[in-house]
Amino acid sequence: MRRSDREIRDFDEILEVMKKCDVCRIAMQGDEYPYVIPLNFGMAVDGQQVVLYFHGAQTGMKYELLSKNNKVCFEMDCGHMLFTDMEKGNCTMCYESVIGYGAVEDVPEEEKREALDILMEHYPVPAGFHYNEAVVAQTRVLKLTVESMTGKRREKK
């Protein structure tokens, strides 16, 4: 990381940043160009192992690309705030972000409900929400096992 003064080194702090984010972008190897897609996500942590969960339709470009190469890069960010230093005549963006790498695979049908529950825990779901079984049957769930990740923060000074 070029700006080591902005690096978040503590694993628990990185997790806190991830909890604040509401979108995770996944970058895949396309045929000619990289392919990036924003996704809602859920997160499970077991010790130092992080697994991210995503949902979507049964077919699409991401599945075609992942079937060829399931290694991905992910990125999420939050806390955006423009900081303008009138005295020095410059401005910058304050933020927190996490970038990482891992492998994506389909969640087996028998684990789909648990994965969807983990995904839903990340968002403020109204009390009494129940899945529509017809929709669950048509939903594909993916999991990204994180192999490495780094956090970065630019704070107002």
mmCIF file of C-alpha atoms in Angstrom:
data_model
loop_
_atom_site.group_PDB
_atom_site.id
_atom_site.type_symbol
_atom_site.label_atom_id
_atom_site.label_comp_id
_atom_site.label_asym_id
_atom_site.label_seq_id
_atom_site.Cartn_x
_atom_site.Cartn_y
_atom_site.Cartn_z
ATOM 1 C CA MET A 1 0.000 0.000 0.000
ATOM 2 C CA ARG A 2 1.490 3.290 -1.109
ATOM 3 C CA ARG A 3 -0.014 5.370 1.715
ATOM 4 C CA SER A 4 0.865 3.206 4.707
ATOM 5 C CA ASP A 5 -0.180 6.085 6.997
ATOM 6 C CA ARG A 6 -3.781 5.403 5.910
ATOM 7 C CA GLU A 7 -3.646 1.619 6.192
ATOM 8 C CA ILE A 8 -5.982 -0.081 8.663
ATOM 9 C CA ARG A 9 -3.913 -2.916 10.089
ATOM 10 C CA ASP A 10 -6.200 -4.217 12.830
ATOM 11 C CA PHE A 11 -8.420 -7.101 11.633
ATOM 12 C CA ASP A 12 -11.345 -6.072 13.858
ATOM 13 C CA GLU A 13 -11.188 -2.486 12.554
ATOM 14 C CA ILE A 14 -11.327 -3.792 8.980
ATOM 15 C CA LEU A 15 -14.414 -5.827 9.920
ATOM 16 C CA GLU A 16 -16.032 -2.703 11.398
ATOM 17 C CA VAL A 17 -15.515 -0.863 8.109
ATOM 18 C CA MET A 18 -17.049 -3.796 6.219
ATOM 19 C CA LYS A 19 -20.083 -3.760 8.515
ATOM 20 C CA LYS A 20 -20.702 -0.096 7.621
ATOM 21 C CA CYS A 21 -20.675 -0.750 3.862
ATOM 22 C CA ASP A 22 -23.862 -1.598 2.009
ATOM 23 C CA VAL A 23 -22.417 -2.601 -1.384
ATOM 24 C CA CYS A 24 -19.528 -4.877 -2.301
ATOM 25 C CA ARG A 25 -18.074 -4.629 -5.789
ATOM 26 C CA ILE A 26 -16.683 -7.801 -7.309
ATOM 27 C CA ALA A 27 -14.159 -7.624 -10.163
ATOM 28 C CA MET A 28 -13.886 -10.649 -12.430
ATOM 29 C CA GLN A 29 -11.714 -11.486 -15.396
ATOM 30 C CA GLY A 30 -13.719 -10.823 -18.533
ATOM 31 C CA ASP A 31 -12.837 -12.011 -22.003
ATOM 32 C CA GLU A 32 -11.514 -8.661 -23.205
ATOM 33 C CA TYR A 33 -12.071 -6.297 -20.270
ATOM 34 C CA PRO A 34 -12.431 -6.726 -16.510
ATOM 35 C CA TYR A 35 -16.052 -6.989 -15.357
ATOM 36 C CA VAL A 36 -17.153 -5.269 -12.135
ATOM 37 C CA ILE A 37 -20.530 -5.685 -10.510
ATOM 38 C CA PRO A 38 -21.984 -4.072 -7.345
ATOM 39 C CA LEU A 39 -23.723 -6.554 -5.036
ATOM 40 C CA ASN A 40 -25.541 -6.590 -1.720
ATOM 41 C CA PHE A 41 -23.688 -8.831 0.690
ATOM 42 C CA GLY A 42 -23.637 -10.582 4.010
ATOM 43 C CA MET A 43 -20.576 -11.504 6.042
ATOM 44 C CA ALA A 44 -19.647 -14.415 8.273
ATOM 45 C CA VAL A 45 -16.472 -14.438 10.374
ATOM 46 C CA ASP A 46 -14.893 -17.480 11.984
ATOM 47 C CA GLY A 47 -11.667 -16.496 13.750
ATOM 48 C CA GLN A 48 -9.608 -14.772 11.054
ATOM 49 C CA GLN A 49 -11.594 -16.280 8.145
ATOM 50 C CA VAL A 50 -14.102 -14.020 6.400
ATOM 51 C CA VAL A 51 -16.747 -15.305 4.003
ATOM 52 C CA LEU A 52 -18.945 -12.943 1.984
ATOM 53 C CA TYR A 53 -22.340 -14.026 0.618
ATOM 54 C CA PHE A 54 -24.163 -12.649 -2.430
ATOM 55 C CA HIS A 55 -27.438 -13.438 -4.159
ATOM 56 C CA GLY A 56 -28.783 -13.039 -7.653
ATOM 57 C CA ALA A 57 -30.784 -14.535 -10.466
ATOM 58 C CA GLN A 58 -29.974 -18.023 -11.739
ATOM 59 C CA THR A 59 -28.098 -16.881 -14.858
ATOM 60 C CA GLY A 60 -26.048 -13.938 -16.058
ATOM 61 C CA MET A 61 -22.646 -12.624 -17.054
ATOM 62 C CA LYS A 62 -21.080 -13.009 -13.590
ATOM 63 C CA TYR A 63 -21.827 -16.734 -13.544
ATOM 64 C CA GLU A 64 -20.414 -17.198 -17.039
ATOM 65 C CA LEU A 65 -17.190 -15.444 -16.048
ATOM 66 C CA LEU A 66 -16.915 -17.189 -12.675
ATOM 67 C CA SER A 67 -17.264 -20.582 -14.366
ATOM 68 C CA LYS A 68 -14.065 -19.761 -16.303
ATOM 69 C CA ASN A 69 -12.148 -18.197 -13.384
ATOM 70 C CA ASN A 70 -13.540 -17.973 -9.860
ATOM 71 C CA LYS A 71 -10.692 -15.820 -8.501
ATOM 72 C CA VAL A 72 -11.939 -12.287 -7.847
ATOM 73 C CA CYS A 73 -11.027 -8.965 -6.321
ATOM 74 C CA PHE A 74 -13.597 -7.260 -4.105
ATOM 75 C CA GLU A 75 -13.936 -3.658 -2.940
ATOM 76 C CA MET A 76 -16.269 -1.847 -0.580
ATOM 77 C CA ASP A 77 -16.194 1.706 0.763
ATOM 78 C CA CYS A 78 -18.144 4.028 3.026
ATOM 79 C CA GLY A 79 -17.915 7.232 5.062
ATOM 80 C CA HIS A 80 -17.589 9.501 2.044
ATOM 81 C CA MET A 81 -17.211 13.158 2.878
ATOM 82 C CA LEU A 82 -15.644 15.934 0.833
ATOM 83 C CA PHE A 83 -13.062 17.835 2.836
ATOM 84 C CA THR A 84 -12.113 21.276 1.547
ATOM 85 C CA ASP A 85 -9.124 23.119 2.963
ATOM 86 C CA MET A 86 -9.909 26.716 2.003
ATOM 87 C CA GLU A 87 -6.649 28.012 3.465
ATOM 88 C CA LYS A 88 -4.451 25.679 1.401
ATOM 89 C CA GLY A 89 -6.742 25.745 -1.623
ATOM 90 C CA ASN A 90 -7.210 21.999 -1.980
ATOM 91 C CA CYS A 91 -9.798 19.349 -1.322
ATOM 92 C CA THR A 92 -9.897 15.623 -0.813
ATOM 93 C CA MET A 93 -12.372 12.879 -0.057
ATOM 94 C CA CYS A 94 -12.532 11.272 3.363
ATOM 95 C CA TYR A 95 -13.481 7.568 3.270
ATOM 96 C CA GLU A 96 -12.948 4.078 4.616
ATOM 97 C CA SER A 97 -12.422 1.132 2.269
ATOM 98 C CA VAL A 98 -11.552 -2.533 2.111
ATOM 99 C CA ILE A 99 -10.027 -4.327 -0.860
ATOM 100 C CA GLY A 100 -9.388 -8.041 -0.976
ATOM 101 C CA TYR A 101 -9.042 -11.204 -2.980
ATOM 102 C CA GLY A 102 -10.637 -14.608 -2.866
ATOM 103 C CA ALA A 103 -12.434 -17.396 -4.641
ATOM 104 C CA VAL A 104 -16.162 -17.536 -5.334
ATOM 105 C CA GLU A 105 -18.284 -20.668 -5.385
ATOM 106 C CA ASP A 106 -21.967 -21.562 -5.415
ATOM 107 C CA VAL A 107 -23.615 -22.209 -2.080
ATOM 108 C CA PRO A 108 -25.140 -25.727 -2.075
ATOM 109 C CA GLU A 109 -28.935 -25.820 -2.030
ATOM 110 C CA GLU A 110 -29.009 -27.231 1.516
ATOM 111 C CA GLU A 111 -26.986 -24.231 2.791
ATOM 112 C CA LYS A 112 -28.840 -21.554 0.814
ATOM 113 C CA ARG A 113 -31.290 -20.552 3.588
ATOM 114 C CA GLU A 114 -28.491 -20.035 6.149
ATOM 115 C CA ALA A 115 -26.494 -17.980 3.624
ATOM 116 C CA LEU A 116 -29.536 -15.814 2.845
ATOM 117 C CA ASP A 117 -30.076 -15.279 6.576
ATOM 118 C CA ILE A 118 -26.460 -14.084 6.906
ATOM 119 C CA LEU A 119 -26.973 -11.747 3.964
ATOM 120 C CA MET A 120 -30.188 -10.339 5.425
ATOM 121 C CA GLU A 121 -28.530 -9.715 8.834
ATOM 122 C CA HIS A 122 -26.370 -7.067 7.157
ATOM 123 C CA TYR A 123 -29.387 -4.876 6.335
ATOM 124 C CA PRO A 124 -32.196 -3.376 8.437
ATOM 125 C CA VAL A 125 -34.945 -5.875 7.598
ATOM 126 C CA PRO A 126 -38.389 -5.141 9.094
ATOM 127 C CA ALA A 127 -39.550 -7.406 11.920
ATOM 128 C CA GLY A 128 -41.744 -10.216 10.688
ATOM 129 C CA PHE A 129 -40.101 -10.490 7.261
ATOM 130 C CA HIS A 130 -40.517 -13.931 5.668
ATOM 131 C CA TYR A 131 -38.951 -15.257 2.472
ATOM 132 C CA ASN A 132 -41.195 -15.979 -0.474
ATOM 133 C CA GLU A 133 -40.402 -19.652 -1.139
ATOM 134 C CA ALA A 134 -40.936 -19.220 -4.887
ATOM 135 C CA VAL A 135 -38.329 -16.454 -4.943
ATOM 136 C CA VAL A 136 -35.869 -18.445 -2.805
ATOM 137 C CA ALA A 137 -36.120 -21.319 -5.287
ATOM 138 C CA GLN A 138 -35.189 -18.932 -8.112
ATOM 139 C CA THR A 139 -32.318 -17.292 -6.205
ATOM 140 C CA ARG A 140 -28.703 -18.294 -6.676
ATOM 141 C CA VAL A 141 -26.372 -17.726 -3.725
ATOM 142 C CA LEU A 142 -22.610 -17.326 -3.944
ATOM 143 C CA LYS A 143 -19.923 -17.269 -1.300
ATOM 144 C CA LEU A 144 -16.556 -15.585 -1.528
ATOM 145 C CA THR A 145 -13.924 -17.036 0.774
ATOM 146 C CA VAL A 146 -11.546 -14.151 1.467
ATOM 147 C CA GLU A 147 -7.874 -15.045 1.041
ATOM 148 C CA SER A 148 -6.458 -11.602 1.813
ATOM 149 C CA MET A 149 -7.710 -8.071 2.415
ATOM 150 C CA THR A 150 -6.502 -4.631 3.392
ATOM 151 C CA GLY A 151 -8.252 -1.626 4.856
ATOM 152 C CA LYS A 152 -7.638 2.044 4.230
ATOM 153 C CA ARG A 153 -8.953 5.215 5.838
ATOM 154 C CA ARG A 154 -8.625 8.896 4.916
ATOM 155 C CA GLU A 155 -9.711 11.034 7.825
ATOM 156 C CA LYS A 156 -10.240 14.770 8.061
ATOM 157 C CA LYS A 157 -7.165 16.381 9.601
#
